[in-house]
PDB file of C-alpha atoms in Angstrom:
ATOM      1  CA  MET T  14     125.525  27.930 251.972  1.00 48.00           C
ATOM      2  CA  SER T  15     125.921  25.780 248.857  1.00 46.00           C
ATOM      3  CA  GLU T  16     123.285  25.044 246.246  1.00 46.00           C
ATOM      4  CA  HIS T  17     122.385  21.667 247.600  1.00 46.00           C
ATOM      5  CA  ASP T  18     122.425  22.470 251.362  1.00 48.00           C
ATOM      6  CA  THR T  19     119.179  21.590 253.106  1.00 44.00           C
ATOM      7  CA  ILE T  20     117.403  23.216 255.988  1.00 46.00           C
ATOM      8  CA  ALA T  21     114.983  21.653 258.351  1.00 46.00           C
ATOM      9  CA  ASP T  22     111.235  22.184 257.936  1.00 47.00           C
ATOM     10  CA  PRO T  23     109.958  25.103 260.074  1.00 46.00           C
ATOM     11  CA  ASP T  24     107.432  22.806 261.716  1.00 48.00           C
ATOM     12  CA  GLY T  25     110.254  20.600 262.913  1.00 47.00           C
ATOM     13  CA  GLU T  26     108.751  17.465 261.403  1.00 45.00           C
ATOM     14  CA  PRO T  27     111.382  14.816 260.641  1.00 46.00           C
ATOM     15  CA  GLY T  28     111.930  13.737 257.079  1.00 44.00           C
ATOM     16  CA  ARG T  29     110.725  16.991 255.497  1.00 42.00           C
ATOM     17  CA  ALA T  30     113.437  19.295 254.154  1.00 41.00           C
ATOM     18  CA  LEU T  31     113.717  22.120 251.582  1.00 39.00           C
ATOM     19  CA  THR T  32     116.402  21.959 248.927  1.00 39.00           C
ATOM     20  CA  LEU T  33     117.866  25.313 247.842  1.00 38.00           C
ATOM     21  CA  GLN T  34     118.633  25.413 244.143  1.00 41.00           C
ATOM     22  CA  ALA T  35     120.410  28.675 244.294  1.00 41.00           C
ATOM     23  CA  ALA T  36     121.727  31.003 246.982  1.00 42.00           C
ATOM     24  CA  GLY T  37     119.326  33.699 245.914  1.00 43.00           C
ATOM     25  CA  GLU T  38     116.312  31.545 246.916  1.00 44.00           C
ATOM     26  CA  SER T  39     116.989  32.102 250.582  1.00 44.00           C
ATOM     27  CA  THR T  40     116.334  35.843 250.334  1.00 46.00           C
ATOM     28  CA  GLY T  41     112.607  35.324 250.182  1.00 47.00           C
ATOM     29  CA  GLU T  42     112.108  37.388 247.011  1.00 48.00           C
ATOM     30  CA  PRO T  43     110.313  35.118 244.453  1.00 48.00           C
ATOM     31  CA  GLU T  44     108.722  38.047 242.562  1.00 48.00           C
ATOM     32  CA  PRO T  45     111.605  38.686 240.081  1.00 48.00           C
ATOM     33  CA  MET T  46     111.733  34.979 239.131  1.00 46.00           C
ATOM     34  CA  ALA T  47     107.955  34.926 238.554  1.00 45.00           C
ATOM     35  CA  ALA T  48     108.146  38.060 236.477  1.00 47.00           C
ATOM     36  CA  ALA T  49     110.926  36.621 234.414  1.00 48.00           C
ATOM     37  CA  GLY T  50     109.015  33.364 233.942  1.00 49.00           C
ATOM     38  CA  SER T  51     105.885  35.199 232.767  1.00 49.00           C
ATOM     39  CA  ALA T  52     107.891  37.398 230.418  1.00 52.00           C
ATOM     40  CA  GLU T  53     109.054  34.449 228.298  1.00 53.00           C
ATOM     41  CA  PRO T  54     105.576  33.570 226.904  1.00 54.00           C
ATOM     42  CA  MET T  55     104.890  37.254 226.362  1.00 50.00           C
ATOM     43  CA  ALA T  56     108.102  37.668 224.375  1.00 52.00           C
ATOM     44  CA  ALA T  57     107.300  34.561 222.304  1.00 51.00           C
ATOM     45  CA  LEU T  58     103.813  35.909 221.577  1.00 47.00           C
ATOM     46  CA  GLN T  59     105.206  39.302 220.565  1.00 51.00           C
ATOM     47  CA  ASP T  60     107.694  37.556 218.306  1.00 52.00           C
ATOM     48  CA  GLN T  61     104.885  35.586 216.666  1.00 53.00           C
ATOM     49  CA  PHE T  62     102.661  38.610 216.263  1.00 50.00           C
ATOM     50  CA  PRO T  63     105.186  41.438 215.878  1.00 52.00           C
ATOM     51  CA  GLY T  64     102.757  44.153 214.765  1.00 49.00           C
ATOM     52  CA  GLU T  65      99.873  43.422 217.086  1.00 52.00           C
ATOM     53  CA  VAL T  66      98.531  46.458 218.945  1.00 55.00           C
ATOM     54  CA  GLU T  67      95.910  46.182 221.669  1.00 64.00           C
ATOM     55  CA  MET T  68      92.866  48.311 220.732  1.00 66.00           C
ATOM     56  CA  SER T  69      89.299  48.452 221.932  1.00 75.00           C
ATOM     57  CA  LEU T  70      86.380  47.457 219.747  1.00 78.00           C
ATOM     58  CA  VAL T  71      85.481  51.152 219.270  1.00 81.00           C
ATOM     59  CA  ASP T  72      89.045  51.912 218.085  1.00 81.00           C
ATOM     60  CA  HIS T  73      88.931  48.996 215.648  1.00 78.00           C
ATOM     61  CA  LEU T  74      85.640  50.173 214.199  1.00 87.00           C
ATOM     62  CA  GLU T  75      86.968  53.772 213.958  1.00 89.00           C
ATOM     63  CA  GLU T  76      90.074  52.608 212.097  1.00 88.00           C
ATOM     64  CA  LEU T  77      87.951  50.450 209.830  1.00 89.00           C
ATOM     65  CA  ARG T  78      85.685  53.407 209.112  1.00 92.00           C
ATOM     66  CA  ARG T  79      88.666  55.569 208.168  1.00 92.00           C
ATOM     67  CA  ARG T  80      90.121  52.990 205.825  1.00 91.00           C
ATOM     68  CA  VAL T  81      86.764  52.259 204.118  1.00 93.00           C
ATOM     69  CA  LEU T  82      86.268  56.044 203.691  1.00 95.00           C
ATOM     70  CA  ARG T  83      89.742  56.454 202.173  1.00 93.00           C
ATOM     71  CA  SER T  84      89.093  53.534 199.816  1.00 93.00           C
ATOM     72  CA  LEU T  85      85.756  55.064 198.678  1.00 95.00           C
ATOM     73  CA  VAL T  86      87.484  58.437 198.108  1.00 95.00           C
ATOM     74  CA  ALA T  87      90.154  56.703 195.954  1.00 94.00           C
ATOM     75  CA  VAL T  88      87.412  54.956 193.901  1.00 94.00           C
ATOM     76  CA  VAL T  89      85.472  58.203 193.442  1.00 95.00           C
ATOM     77  CA  ILE T  90      88.657  60.116 192.339  1.00 96.00           C
ATOM     78  CA  ALA T  91      89.578  57.327 189.876  1.00 95.00           C
ATOM     79  CA  ALA T  92      86.024  57.213 188.529  1.00 95.00           C
ATOM     80  CA  ALA T  93      85.977  61.002 188.133  1.00 95.00           C
ATOM     81  CA  ALA T  94      89.232  60.820 186.187  1.00 95.00           C
ATOM     82  CA  CYS T  95      87.796  58.042 183.987  1.00 94.00           C
ATOM     83  CA  LEU T  96      84.638  60.082 183.398  1.00 93.00           C
ATOM     84  CA  ALA T  97      86.731  62.577 181.433  1.00 92.00           C
ATOM     85  CA  PHE T  98      87.713  59.776 179.020  1.00 93.00           C
ATOM     86  CA  VAL T  99      84.434  57.872 179.053  1.00 93.00           C
ATOM     87  CA  ARG T 100      83.731  58.298 175.275  1.00 93.00           C
ATOM     88  CA  PRO T 101      87.020  56.586 174.190  1.00 93.00           C
ATOM     89  CA  LEU T 102      86.253  53.843 176.768  1.00 93.00           C
ATOM     90  CA  VAL T 103      82.763  53.275 175.393  1.00 93.00           C
ATOM     91  CA  LYS T 104      84.116  53.135 171.834  1.00 92.00           C
ATOM     92  CA  LEU T 105      86.732  50.626 172.966  1.00 92.00           C
ATOM     93  CA  LEU T 106      84.047  48.433 174.563  1.00 92.00           C
ATOM     94  CA  GLU T 107      81.999  48.568 171.303  1.00 91.00           C
ATOM     95  CA  LEU T 108      84.834  47.137 169.252  1.00 90.00           C
ATOM     96  CA  PRO T 109      83.945  43.395 169.673  1.00 88.00           C
ATOM     97  CA  ALA T 110      80.403  44.040 168.389  1.00 87.00           C
ATOM     98  CA  THR T 111      81.190  44.325 164.704  1.00 81.00           C
ATOM     99  CA  GLY T 112      78.229  45.008 162.486  1.00 78.00           C
ATOM    100  CA  VAL T 113      75.914  46.054 165.336  1.00 85.00           C
ATOM    101  CA  ARG T 114      74.202  49.438 165.621  1.00 87.00           C
ATOM    102  CA  PHE T 115      73.765  50.916 169.074  1.00 91.00           C
ATOM    103  CA  LEU T 116      70.843  53.132 169.976  1.00 89.00           C
ATOM    104  CA  GLN T 117      69.895  55.328 172.928  1.00 88.00           C
ATOM    105  CA  LEU T 118      66.424  54.153 173.686  1.00 86.00           C
ATOM    106  CA  ALA T 119      65.554  56.495 176.559  1.00 86.00           C
ATOM    107  CA  PRO T 120      66.365  60.099 177.443  1.00 87.00           C
ATOM    108  CA  GLY T 121      69.647  60.250 179.403  1.00 86.00           C
ATOM    109  CA  GLU T 122      70.456  56.600 178.801  1.00 90.00           C
ATOM    110  CA  PHE T 123      74.014  57.375 177.553  1.00 91.00           C
ATOM    111  CA  LEU T 124      74.548  59.699 180.520  1.00 92.00           C
ATOM    112  CA  PHE T 125      73.772  56.909 182.983  1.00 93.00           C
ATOM    113  CA  VAL T 126      75.882  54.500 180.894  1.00 93.00           C
ATOM    114  CA  SER T 127      78.760  56.949 181.147  1.00 94.00           C
ATOM    115  CA  PHE T 128      78.601  57.017 184.931  1.00 95.00           C
ATOM    116  CA  LYS T 129      78.456  53.249 184.989  1.00 93.00           C
ATOM    117  CA  VAL T 130      81.481  52.750 182.726  1.00 94.00           C
ATOM    118  CA  ALA T 131      83.480  55.353 184.691  1.00 95.00           C
ATOM    119  CA  GLY T 132      82.536  53.564 187.947  1.00 93.00           C
ATOM    120  CA  TYR T 133      83.720  50.167 186.731  1.00 92.00           C
ATOM    121  CA  ALA T 134      86.934  51.669 185.351  1.00 93.00           C
ATOM    122  CA  GLY T 135      87.541  53.690 188.498  1.00 93.00           C
ATOM    123  CA  LEU T 136      87.074  50.630 190.696  1.00 90.00           C
ATOM    124  CA  THR T 137      89.584  48.696 188.612  1.00 89.00           C
ATOM    125  CA  LEU T 138      92.133  51.454 188.781  1.00 89.00           C
ATOM    126  CA  ALA T 139      91.670  52.045 192.496  1.00 89.00           C
ATOM    127  CA  LEU T 140      91.835  48.343 193.359  1.00 85.00           C
ATOM    128  CA  PRO T 141      95.543  48.386 194.400  1.00 82.00           C
ATOM    129  CA  TRP T 142      94.795  51.198 196.880  1.00 87.00           C
ATOM    130  CA  VAL T 143      91.745  49.364 198.234  1.00 87.00           C
ATOM    131  CA  LEU T 144      93.867  46.274 198.756  1.00 82.00           C
ATOM    132  CA  PHE T 145      96.533  48.313 200.475  1.00 82.00           C
ATOM    133  CA  GLU T 146      93.982  49.774 202.917  1.00 85.00           C
ATOM    134  CA  GLY T 147      92.493  46.354 203.628  1.00 83.00           C
ATOM    135  CA  LEU T 148      95.942  44.795 204.287  1.00 78.00           C
ATOM    136  CA  SER T 149      96.952  47.751 206.514  1.00 79.00           C
ATOM    137  CA  PHE T 150      93.939  46.980 208.667  1.00 82.00           C
ATOM    138  CA  VAL T 151      94.536  43.222 208.823  1.00 78.00           C
ATOM    139  CA  LEU T 152      98.333  42.964 208.965  1.00 76.00           C
ATOM    140  CA  PRO T 153      98.855  43.857 212.688  1.00 75.00           C
ATOM    141  CA  GLY T 154      96.796  40.824 213.718  1.00 72.00           C
ATOM    142  CA  LEU T 155      98.635  38.315 211.493  1.00 70.00           C
ATOM    143  CA  SER T 156     101.457  36.070 212.593  1.00 73.00           C
ATOM    144  CA  ARG T 157     104.831  35.990 210.836  1.00 75.00           C
ATOM    145  CA  ARG T 158     103.855  32.852 208.933  1.00 71.00           C
ATOM    146  CA  GLU T 159     100.600  34.374 207.769  1.00 69.00           C
ATOM    147  CA  ARG T 160     102.399  37.644 206.721  1.00 74.00           C
ATOM    148  CA  ARG T 161     104.663  35.698 204.409  1.00 76.00           C
ATOM    149  CA  LEU T 162     101.578  34.674 202.398  1.00 75.00           C
ATOM    150  CA  VAL T 163     100.323  38.229 201.950  1.00 74.00           C
ATOM    151  CA  ALA T 164     102.702  39.513 199.246  1.00 75.00           C
ATOM    152  CA  PRO T 165     102.457  36.432 196.985  1.00 78.00           C
ATOM    153  CA  ALA T 166      98.666  36.380 197.393  1.00 77.00           C
ATOM    154  CA  VAL T 167      98.278  40.096 196.532  1.00 79.00           C
ATOM    155  CA  ALA T 168     100.647  39.873 193.587  1.00 82.00           C
ATOM    156  CA  GLY T 169      99.014  36.735 192.259  1.00 83.00           C
ATOM    157  CA  SER T 170      95.545  38.206 192.748  1.00 84.00           C
ATOM    158  CA  THR T 171      96.406  41.327 190.802  1.00 84.00           C
ATOM    159  CA  VAL T 172      97.975  39.361 187.916  1.00 88.00           C
ATOM    160  CA  LEU T 173      94.994  36.923 187.766  1.00 90.00           C
ATOM    161  CA  PHE T 174      92.494  39.775 187.859  1.00 90.00           C
ATOM    162  CA  ALA T 175      94.183  41.368 184.858  1.00 90.00           C
ATOM    163  CA  ALA T 176      94.350  37.928 183.151  1.00 92.00           C
ATOM    164  CA  GLY T 177      90.664  37.451 183.706  1.00 92.00           C
ATOM    165  CA  LEU T 178      89.794  40.804 182.166  1.00 92.00           C
ATOM    166  CA  ALA T 179      92.037  40.016 179.163  1.00 92.00           C
ATOM    167  CA  PHE T 180      90.553  36.520 178.764  1.00 92.00           C
ATOM    168  CA  ALA T 181      86.976  37.900 178.822  1.00 91.00           C
ATOM    169  CA  TRP T 182      87.918  40.689 176.350  1.00 91.00           C
ATOM    170  CA  TRP T 183      89.792  38.490 173.853  1.00 90.00           C
ATOM    171  CA  ALA T 184      87.858  35.213 174.122  1.00 89.00           C
ATOM    172  CA  LEU T 185      84.493  35.321 175.947  1.00 89.00           C
ATOM    173  CA  VAL T 186      82.994  38.557 174.640  1.00 90.00           C
ATOM    174  CA  PRO T 187      83.847  37.984 170.941  1.00 89.00           C
ATOM    175  CA  ALA T 188      82.626  34.379 171.089  1.00 86.00           C
ATOM    176  CA  ALA T 189      79.393  35.317 172.806  1.00 85.00           C
ATOM    177  CA  LEU T 190      78.676  38.242 170.419  1.00 87.00           C
ATOM    178  CA  SER T 191      79.512  36.185 167.337  1.00 84.00           C
ATOM    179  CA  PHE T 192      77.061  33.500 168.404  1.00 83.00           C
ATOM    180  CA  LEU T 193      74.288  35.949 169.401  1.00 81.00           C
ATOM    181  CA  VAL T 194      74.645  38.006 166.179  1.00 81.00           C
ATOM    182  CA  SER T 195      74.826  35.088 163.778  1.00 81.00           C
ATOM    183  CA  TYR T 196      72.000  33.130 165.428  1.00 78.00           C
ATOM    184  CA  GLY T 197      69.273  35.472 164.173  1.00 73.00           C
ATOM    185  CA  ALA T 198      71.086  37.337 161.386  1.00 71.00           C
ATOM    186  CA  ASP T 199      68.698  36.062 158.713  1.00 75.00           C
ATOM    187  CA  VAL T 200      65.622  37.107 160.683  1.00 81.00           C
ATOM    188  CA  VAL T 201      66.405  40.302 162.652  1.00 80.00           C
ATOM    189  CA  GLU T 202      68.784  43.166 162.222  1.00 80.00           C
ATOM    190  CA  PRO T 203      71.127  43.596 165.219  1.00 81.00           C
ATOM    191  CA  ILE T 204      70.239  46.935 166.745  1.00 86.00           C
ATOM    192  CA  TRP T 205      71.003  46.947 170.450  1.00 89.00           C
ATOM    193  CA  SER T 206      70.545  49.242 173.383  1.00 91.00           C
ATOM    194  CA  ILE T 207      73.880  50.707 174.415  1.00 92.00           C
ATOM    195  CA  GLU T 208      72.982  50.222 178.133  1.00 92.00           C
ATOM    196  CA  ARG T 209      72.063  46.561 177.737  1.00 91.00           C
ATOM    197  CA  TYR T 210      75.191  45.873 175.707  1.00 93.00           C
ATOM    198  CA  LEU T 211      77.578  47.536 178.134  1.00 93.00           C
ATOM    199  CA  ASP T 212      75.856  45.770 181.088  1.00 91.00           C
ATOM    200  CA  PHE T 213      76.498  42.474 179.340  1.00 90.00           C
ATOM    201  CA  VAL T 214      80.188  43.217 178.582  1.00 92.00           C
ATOM    202  CA  LEU T 215      81.068  44.749 181.954  1.00 92.00           C
ATOM    203  CA  LEU T 216      79.330  42.080 183.945  1.00 89.00           C
ATOM    204  CA  LEU T 217      80.988  39.300 181.929  1.00 89.00           C
ATOM    205  CA  MET T 218      84.438  40.870 182.329  1.00 91.00           C
ATOM    206  CA  VAL T 219      84.128  41.475 186.104  1.00 89.00           C
ATOM    207  CA  ALA T 220      82.679  38.011 186.752  1.00 88.00           C
ATOM    208  CA  THR T 221      85.518  36.357 184.787  1.00 91.00           C
ATOM    209  CA  ALA T 222      88.176  38.456 186.585  1.00 91.00           C
ATOM    210  CA  LEU T 223      86.753  37.405 189.959  1.00 88.00           C
ATOM    211  CA  THR T 224      86.614  33.780 188.840  1.00 90.00           C
ATOM    212  CA  PHE T 225      90.336  33.912 188.028  1.00 91.00           C
ATOM    213  CA  GLN T 226      91.026  34.362 191.777  1.00 89.00           C
ATOM    214  CA  LEU T 227      90.419  30.641 192.343  1.00 91.00           C
ATOM    215  CA  PRO T 228      94.066  29.495 192.286  1.00 90.00           C
ATOM    216  CA  VAL T 229      94.996  32.178 194.895  1.00 87.00           C
ATOM    217  CA  LEU T 230      92.292  30.916 197.189  1.00 88.00           C
ATOM    218  CA  GLN T 231      93.441  27.305 196.748  1.00 88.00           C
ATOM    219  CA  LEU T 232      97.054  28.246 197.400  1.00 85.00           C
ATOM    220  CA  LEU T 233      96.118  30.070 200.635  1.00 81.00           C
ATOM    221  CA  LEU T 234      94.043  27.124 201.870  1.00 83.00           C
ATOM    222  CA  GLY T 235      96.921  24.775 201.082  1.00 83.00           C
ATOM    223  CA  ALA T 236      99.539  26.981 202.700  1.00 77.00           C
ATOM    224  CA  LEU T 237      97.485  27.232 205.885  1.00 74.00           C
ATOM    225  CA  GLY T 238      97.177  23.420 205.954  1.00 77.00           C
ATOM    226  CA  LEU T 239      93.384  23.401 205.605  1.00 81.00           C
ATOM    227  CA  ILE T 240      93.389  21.164 202.504  1.00 82.00           C
ATOM    228  CA  ASP T 241      95.974  19.259 200.417  1.00 84.00           C
ATOM    229  CA  ALA T 242      96.441  18.685 196.725  1.00 86.00           C
ATOM    230  CA  ARG T 243      95.383  15.001 196.829  1.00 88.00           C
ATOM    231  CA  THR T 244      92.028  15.948 198.328  1.00 88.00           C
ATOM    232  CA  MET T 245      91.542  18.714 195.836  1.00 88.00           C
ATOM    233  CA  LEU T 246      92.352  16.376 192.868  1.00 87.00           C
ATOM    234  CA  GLY T 247      89.989  13.718 194.236  1.00 86.00           C
ATOM    235  CA  ALA T 248      87.070  16.092 193.937  1.00 86.00           C
ATOM    236  CA  TRP T 249      87.462  16.598 190.179  1.00 85.00           C
ATOM    237  CA  ARG T 250      84.002  15.337 189.358  1.00 88.00           C
ATOM    238  CA  TRP T 251      82.380  17.919 191.639  1.00 91.00           C
ATOM    239  CA  VAL T 252      84.668  20.578 190.160  1.00 89.00           C
ATOM    240  CA  ILE T 253      83.454  19.868 186.635  1.00 89.00           C
ATOM    241  CA  LEU T 254      79.804  20.010 187.752  1.00 91.00           C
ATOM    242  CA  ILE T 255      80.272  23.250 189.746  1.00 90.00           C
ATOM    243  CA  SER T 256      82.239  24.741 186.854  1.00 89.00           C
ATOM    244  CA  ALA T 257      79.393  24.103 184.467  1.00 87.00           C
ATOM    245  CA  LEU T 258      76.881  25.564 186.907  1.00 89.00           C
ATOM    246  CA  ALA T 259      79.106  28.614 187.486  1.00 86.00           C
ATOM    247  CA  GLY T 260      79.507  29.124 183.768  1.00 83.00           C
ATOM    248  CA  ALA T 261      75.730  29.134 183.389  1.00 82.00           C
ATOM    249  CA  VAL T 262      75.153  31.504 186.335  1.00 82.00           C
ATOM    250  CA  LEU T 263      77.937  33.968 185.630  1.00 79.00           C
ATOM    251  CA  THR T 264      77.281  34.288 181.909  1.00 76.00           C
ATOM    252  CA  PRO T 265      74.823  37.146 181.304  1.00 71.00           C
ATOM    253  CA  SER T 266      73.697  35.973 177.843  1.00 66.00           C
ATOM    254  CA  THR T 267      73.307  32.268 178.874  1.00 67.00           C
ATOM    255  CA  ASP T 268      74.523  31.206 175.390  1.00 73.00           C
ATOM    256  CA  PRO T 269      76.215  27.771 175.298  1.00 81.00           C
ATOM    257  CA  VAL T 270      79.456  28.998 173.712  1.00 80.00           C
ATOM    258  CA  THR T 271      80.254  31.427 176.543  1.00 82.00           C
ATOM    259  CA  MET T 272      79.112  28.948 179.213  1.00 85.00           C
ATOM    260  CA  LEU T 273      81.411  26.283 177.859  1.00 87.00           C
ATOM    261  CA  LEU T 274      84.368  28.650 177.610  1.00 87.00           C
ATOM    262  CA  LEU T 275      83.896  30.010 181.106  1.00 87.00           C
ATOM    263  CA  GLY T 276      83.265  26.550 182.630  1.00 89.00           C
ATOM    264  CA  GLY T 277      86.332  25.178 180.886  1.00 90.00           C
ATOM    265  CA  ALA T 278      88.426  28.135 182.152  1.00 90.00           C
ATOM    266  CA  ILE T 279      87.240  27.543 185.717  1.00 90.00           C
ATOM    267  CA  THR T 280      88.209  23.834 185.506  1.00 91.00           C
ATOM    268  CA  ALA T 281      91.625  24.758 184.121  1.00 92.00           C
ATOM    269  CA  LEU T 282      92.168  27.292 186.857  1.00 91.00           C
ATOM    270  CA  TYR T 283      91.214  24.722 189.494  1.00 91.00           C
ATOM    271  CA  LEU T 284      93.775  22.252 188.089  1.00 91.00           C
ATOM    272  CA  ILE T 285      96.413  25.045 188.080  1.00 90.00           C
ATOM    273  CA  GLY T 286      95.600  25.714 191.733  1.00 89.00           C
ATOM    274  CA  VAL T 287      96.002  21.998 192.549  1.00 90.00           C
ATOM    275  CA  GLY T 288      99.439  22.031 190.877  1.00 88.00           C
ATOM    276  CA  LEU T 289     100.483  25.127 192.856  1.00 84.00           C
ATOM    277  CA  VAL T 290      99.337  23.540 196.113  1.00 86.00           C
ATOM    278  CA  ALA T 291     101.199  20.311 195.291  1.00 86.00           C
ATOM    279  CA  LEU T 292     104.331  22.346 194.463  1.00 82.00           C
ATOM    280  CA  SER T 293     104.167  24.285 197.713  1.00 76.00           C
ATOM    281  CA  GLN T 294     103.714  21.165 199.736  1.00 73.00           C
ATOM    282  CA  GLY T 295     106.644  19.544 197.966  1.00 67.00           C
ATOM    283  CA  LEU T 296     108.877  22.505 198.763  1.00 55.00           C
ATOM    284  CA  ARG T 297     107.710  22.692 202.391  1.00 56.00           C
ATOM    285  CA  PRO T 298     110.510  21.508 204.790  1.00 51.00           C
ATOM    286  CA  ALA T 299     109.799  18.390 206.668  1.00 48.00           C
ATOM    287  CA  PRO T 300     109.199  18.784 210.433  1.00 49.00           C
ATOM    288  CA  ALA T 301     112.206  18.070 212.603  1.00 48.00           C
ATOM    289  CA  ALA T 302     112.141  14.773 214.454  1.00 48.00           C
ATOM    290  CA  ASN T 303     111.664  14.913 218.190  1.00 49.00           C
ATOM    291  CA  THR T 304     114.666  13.801 220.130  1.00 44.00           C
TER     292      THR T 304
END
């Protein structure tokens, strides 16, 4: 029987016929064809999400618990290592405050300050491992397109975090301390609590480092198609207003010099992010025309 031979309808009604597309259709075994048809979407889904593994909610929570625990252990180990060198770290943090005397105003104040400085330093050192654990938990559920964004985002985030710490250390902290010391130099002698001073310096540095993540966030949003560079640039008035408010909120001392520097840095970072989004959209290949 050929591919286009017809057979009469079993009910014998005239004008109704069944066309056989292949000789194998007359065997009455449609199951292999149905299985092959259903395997194509499954193969495409596996190709789009190559690392996806089916797990129950309890298994996901257990894996999350293990990764969080390993991250905490890494932070504790790094903090314990930094605790052995806490005195040089404290002396390093005291360098921008020239001409200021530091006092221990309560019993055990320097002891608690030592743990605090070691904790901040340990968290900074363990940050790559914490990012690795987080990515290891998220990666299996990401598509191939989303996975291509992970490495640039992590690398850019690490570089910008270090740049934020350096900017706070070399620009914000000296400017803020110079203003605060000189403002009342003819009235009061600058004698500060070591705990209050280190709280100010550490909070300002961490807040600045986190603020420097703004271009990475913009680039991810632009790469995922959630927003474009033209829309970002059109909101420049709101950006200036939000940058000024963020500079006032994130600055521990609330002095105008630090607020202006941090607000200006946030605005500059936003414009850099707009440029990166525009560049990524310009390099993105145009979609193929439908034929």
